[in-house]
Amino acid sequence: MTMMSRFWVTAATALVLAMPAAAKEYRIAVGDGAGSTQEALGKAFTAALEEQSGGNMTAKLFLNGQLGSEEDTVTAAATGTLDFSILAINNVTPYSPTVGTLTLPYVILSLEDAEKITQGEIGQQMIAQTVEDAGVRIVGWTYSGFRVLTNSKKPVSTVADLKGLVIRVPKNEIMIETYKSWGVNPTPMSWNETFAALQQKVVDGQDNPYMTIAAMKFDEVQKYITNLRYIFSIEPLIISEAVFQDLSEEEQQQVLAAGEAATKASAEFLRTEEAKIRDELVSRGMEITEPADGEKEFIELATTAVWPKFYDQIGGKEVLDNVLTSLGRPAAP
């Protein structure tokens, strides 16, 4: 090799080494639409991931279930064919029953409860269990508010008012049994089928947070809201464990840091936006009814009938008791 040839080889090598590596772009499946808490978390995570990685990692959101139903995205992430998904925790529960504790009725009673559980020791235990059970890792938490009941037929303030209504619920045993405790035989249905079912009067109602109702334009097919507080909707951001383990240790820490930042941003988003969204739904023509007697009948029926049925599934009564006592409440009776 001539001196000139060696010069050009050396120069070309130096140029290649100096060029920045192509950024890794990940796909994030999002069940809800624009304006939702899921989208807000996804945007916050994407921005934080780019910042943490110096632009070496980025992500693109696919809204409205473009990459499949929320249930399907868990399987896709577990097999490594999908990078990330943001989905309702009740759609993770079938794969990792321990997290079902967070979907038991009237366990989480405020945003502060939700933050304390998910960001504390119990949340870390659930993350580890989900990795083991489902092959996905929770790296962030969306706080979406309480799942209020909507329907197209009549105001509902008591358990008796539910009679005759056909209510859609997710394919989640705990939520199904909760409605059964109120005398309703609900209709389990995938999220991506729900709007059409409401529109076509296949079902009369459903429950979801105010933010989701607005983002999915349910006011176009629903009239009445009952301000139930039976489940606080928590929607984790999961990453495929296979994808996570393929990252360097530094990259893993960048993903976790971005998830932590997005989680805090989600709580702030809910605090600042939920009341505005509720008022907006009223302005669009929806009517809000408060449950009678402070929701007492709903609470007594659900906690008495539903909690004991799922002790074994969530890992024992002590799992629920641990959550309750960490929140400063007495253990389950």
PDB file of C-alpha atoms in Angstrom, residues 144-265:
ATOM      1  CA  SER A 144     -55.623   8.916  34.450  1.00  0.00           C
ATOM      2  CA  GLY A 145     -58.085   9.457  37.297  1.00  0.00           C
ATOM      3  CA  PHE A 146     -61.133   7.542  38.460  1.00  0.00           C
ATOM      4  CA  ARG A 147     -63.141   5.420  36.040  1.00  0.00           C
ATOM      5  CA  VAL A 148     -66.514   7.143  35.999  1.00  0.00           C
ATOM      6  CA  LEU A 149     -69.567   5.429  34.524  1.00  0.00           C
ATOM      7  CA  THR A 150     -71.204   6.737  31.352  1.00  0.00           C
ATOM      8  CA  ASN A 151     -74.387   5.624  29.640  1.00  0.00           C
ATOM      9  CA  SER A 152     -76.793   6.768  26.951  1.00  0.00           C
ATOM     10  CA  LYS A 153     -80.112   6.040  28.674  1.00  0.00           C
ATOM     11  CA  LYS A 154     -80.589   7.639  32.092  1.00  0.00           C
ATOM     12  CA  PRO A 155     -78.988   9.267  35.136  1.00  0.00           C
ATOM     13  CA  VAL A 156     -77.584   6.702  37.598  1.00  0.00           C
ATOM     14  CA  SER A 157     -77.092   7.515  41.268  1.00  0.00           C
ATOM     15  CA  THR A 158     -77.891   4.207  43.016  1.00  0.00           C
ATOM     16  CA  VAL A 159     -77.139   0.541  42.473  1.00  0.00           C
ATOM     17  CA  ALA A 160     -80.809   0.014  41.618  1.00  0.00           C
ATOM     18  CA  ASP A 161     -80.497   2.548  38.789  1.00  0.00           C
ATOM     19  CA  LEU A 162     -78.092   0.193  37.000  1.00  0.00           C
ATOM     20  CA  LYS A 163     -80.887  -2.290  36.372  1.00  0.00           C
ATOM     21  CA  GLY A 164     -81.561  -2.748  32.675  1.00  0.00           C
ATOM     22  CA  LEU A 165     -78.315  -1.185  31.487  1.00  0.00           C
ATOM     23  CA  VAL A 166     -75.866  -3.126  29.316  1.00  0.00           C
ATOM     24  CA  ILE A 167     -72.381  -2.075  30.429  1.00  0.00           C
ATOM     25  CA  ARG A 168     -69.145  -2.723  28.572  1.00  0.00           C
ATOM     26  CA  VAL A 169     -66.137  -3.670  30.704  1.00  0.00           C
ATOM     27  CA  PRO A 170     -62.608  -4.756  29.793  1.00  0.00           C
ATOM     28  CA  LYS A 171     -61.854  -8.471  29.711  1.00  0.00           C
ATOM     29  CA  ASN A 172     -60.832  -8.316  33.348  1.00  0.00           C
ATOM     30  CA  GLU A 173     -62.256 -10.656  35.964  1.00  0.00           C
ATOM     31  CA  ILE A 174     -62.058  -8.189  38.834  1.00  0.00           C
ATOM     32  CA  MET A 175     -64.007  -5.520  36.980  1.00  0.00           C
ATOM     33  CA  ILE A 176     -66.549  -8.065  35.759  1.00  0.00           C
ATOM     34  CA  GLU A 177     -67.122  -9.301  39.313  1.00  0.00           C
ATOM     35  CA  THR A 178     -67.441  -5.740  40.592  1.00  0.00           C
ATOM     36  CA  TYR A 179     -70.368  -5.060  38.289  1.00  0.00           C
ATOM     37  CA  LYS A 180     -71.888  -8.414  39.191  1.00  0.00           C
ATOM     38  CA  SER A 181     -71.767  -7.379  42.842  1.00  0.00           C
ATOM     39  CA  TRP A 182     -73.969  -4.445  41.811  1.00  0.00           C
ATOM     40  CA  GLY A 183     -76.448  -6.738  40.089  1.00  0.00           C
ATOM     41  CA  VAL A 184     -75.206  -6.148  36.536  1.00  0.00           C
ATOM     42  CA  ASN A 185     -74.039  -8.841  34.131  1.00  0.00           C
ATOM     43  CA  PRO A 186     -71.526  -6.762  32.145  1.00  0.00           C
ATOM     44  CA  THR A 187     -70.342  -7.300  28.583  1.00  0.00           C
ATOM     45  CA  PRO A 188     -66.556  -7.897  28.303  1.00  0.00           C
ATOM     46  CA  MET A 189     -65.171  -6.215  25.204  1.00  0.00           C
ATOM     47  CA  SER A 190     -61.825  -5.106  23.784  1.00  0.00           C
ATOM     48  CA  TRP A 191     -61.067  -1.394  23.983  1.00  0.00           C
ATOM     49  CA  ASN A 192     -60.769  -0.909  20.239  1.00  0.00           C
ATOM     50  CA  GLU A 193     -64.341  -2.222  19.765  1.00  0.00           C
ATOM     51  CA  THR A 194     -65.953  -0.040  22.420  1.00  0.00           C
ATOM     52  CA  PHE A 195     -66.789   3.180  20.568  1.00  0.00           C
ATOM     53  CA  ALA A 196     -68.533   1.337  17.740  1.00  0.00           C
ATOM     54  CA  ALA A 197     -70.484  -0.789  20.237  1.00  0.00           C
ATOM     55  CA  LEU A 198     -71.710   2.345  22.028  1.00  0.00           C
ATOM     56  CA  GLN A 199     -72.526   4.037  18.742  1.00  0.00           C
ATOM     57  CA  GLN A 200     -74.496   1.039  17.474  1.00  0.00           C
ATOM     58  CA  LYS A 201     -76.287   0.589  20.843  1.00  0.00           C
ATOM     59  CA  VAL A 202     -74.826  -2.887  21.314  1.00  0.00           C
ATOM     60  CA  VAL A 203     -74.009  -1.673  24.828  1.00  0.00           C
ATOM     61  CA  ASP A 204     -75.509   1.247  26.753  1.00  0.00           C
ATOM     62  CA  GLY A 205     -72.504   2.341  28.748  1.00  0.00           C
ATOM     63  CA  GLN A 206     -68.917   1.918  29.878  1.00  0.00           C
ATOM     64  CA  ASP A 207     -66.534   3.337  32.460  1.00  0.00           C
ATOM     65  CA  ASN A 208     -63.340   5.300  31.956  1.00  0.00           C
ATOM     66  CA  PRO A 209     -61.664   8.434  33.325  1.00  0.00           C
ATOM     67  CA  TYR A 210     -62.864  11.895  32.277  1.00  0.00           C
ATOM     68  CA  MET A 211     -59.683  12.401  30.275  1.00  0.00           C
ATOM     69  CA  THR A 212     -60.291   9.245  28.239  1.00  0.00           C
ATOM     70  CA  ILE A 213     -63.983  10.028  27.695  1.00  0.00           C
ATOM     71  CA  ALA A 214     -63.009  13.370  26.180  1.00  0.00           C
ATOM     72  CA  ALA A 215     -60.057  12.074  24.146  1.00  0.00           C
ATOM     73  CA  MET A 216     -62.166   9.272  22.639  1.00  0.00           C
ATOM     74  CA  LYS A 217     -65.136  11.621  22.016  1.00  0.00           C
ATOM     75  CA  PHE A 218     -67.549   9.434  23.957  1.00  0.00           C
ATOM     76  CA  ASP A 219     -69.759  12.472  24.464  1.00  0.00           C
ATOM     77  CA  GLU A 220     -70.881  11.854  20.877  1.00  0.00           C
ATOM     78  CA  VAL A 221     -72.484   8.547  21.894  1.00  0.00           C
ATOM     79  CA  GLN A 222     -73.084   8.975  25.664  1.00  0.00           C
ATOM     80  CA  LYS A 223     -75.191  11.442  27.645  1.00  0.00           C
ATOM     81  CA  TYR A 224     -74.947  10.621  31.358  1.00  0.00           C
ATOM     82  CA  ILE A 225     -71.953  10.392  33.705  1.00  0.00           C
ATOM     83  CA  THR A 226     -72.024   8.897  37.196  1.00  0.00           C
ATOM     84  CA  ASN A 227     -69.077  10.174  39.214  1.00  0.00           C
ATOM     85  CA  LEU A 228     -68.014   6.772  40.556  1.00  0.00           C
ATOM     86  CA  ARG A 229     -64.648   6.416  42.265  1.00  0.00           C
ATOM     87  CA  TYR A 230     -64.374   2.633  42.336  1.00  0.00           C
ATOM     88  CA  ILE A 231     -61.135   2.269  40.380  1.00  0.00           C
ATOM     89  CA  PHE A 232     -58.390   4.829  39.907  1.00  0.00           C
ATOM     90  CA  SER A 233     -57.085   4.215  36.419  1.00  0.00           C
ATOM     91  CA  ILE A 234     -53.359   3.546  36.303  1.00  0.00           C
ATOM     92  CA  GLU A 235     -51.864   2.894  32.894  1.00  0.00           C
ATOM     93  CA  PRO A 236     -48.286   1.662  32.853  1.00  0.00           C
ATOM     94  CA  LEU A 237     -45.685   2.221  30.181  1.00  0.00           C
ATOM     95  CA  ILE A 238     -44.134  -1.169  29.514  1.00  0.00           C
ATOM     96  CA  ILE A 239     -41.018  -2.095  27.576  1.00  0.00           C
ATOM     97  CA  SER A 240     -40.266  -5.504  26.155  1.00  0.00           C
ATOM     98  CA  GLU A 241     -37.862  -7.152  28.594  1.00  0.00           C
ATOM     99  CA  ALA A 242     -35.983  -8.598  25.610  1.00  0.00           C
ATOM    100  CA  VAL A 243     -35.514  -5.079  24.219  1.00  0.00           C
ATOM    101  CA  PHE A 244     -34.519  -3.755  27.664  1.00  0.00           C
ATOM    102  CA  GLN A 245     -31.884  -6.453  28.147  1.00  0.00           C
ATOM    103  CA  ASP A 246     -30.378  -5.710  24.733  1.00  0.00           C
ATOM    104  CA  LEU A 247     -29.585  -2.170  25.909  1.00  0.00           C
ATOM    105  CA  SER A 248     -26.299  -1.263  27.512  1.00  0.00           C
ATOM    106  CA  GLU A 249     -26.369  -0.586  31.242  1.00  0.00           C
ATOM    107  CA  GLU A 250     -26.106   3.133  30.526  1.00  0.00           C
ATOM    108  CA  GLU A 251     -29.019   2.991  28.091  1.00  0.00           C
ATOM    109  CA  GLN A 252     -31.119   1.040  30.583  1.00  0.00           C
ATOM    110  CA  GLN A 253     -30.566   3.766  33.159  1.00  0.00           C
ATOM    111  CA  GLN A 254     -31.518   6.404  30.586  1.00  0.00           C
ATOM    112  CA  VAL A 255     -34.806   4.581  29.853  1.00  0.00           C
ATOM    113  CA  LEU A 256     -35.590   4.278  33.568  1.00  0.00           C
ATOM    114  CA  ALA A 257     -34.776   7.936  34.194  1.00  0.00           C
ATOM    115  CA  ALA A 258     -37.017   8.974  31.283  1.00  0.00           C
ATOM    116  CA  GLY A 259     -39.812   6.811  32.690  1.00  0.00           C
ATOM    117  CA  GLU A 260     -39.463   8.429  36.107  1.00  0.00           C
ATOM    118  CA  ALA A 261     -39.607  11.914  34.590  1.00  0.00           C
ATOM    119  CA  ALA A 262     -42.662  10.997  32.508  1.00  0.00           C
ATOM    120  CA  THR A 263     -44.417   9.541  35.572  1.00  0.00           C
ATOM    121  CA  LYS A 264     -44.045  12.806  37.470  1.00  0.00           C
ATOM    122  CA  ALA A 265     -45.213  14.733  34.406  1.00  0.00           C
TER     123      ALA A 265
END
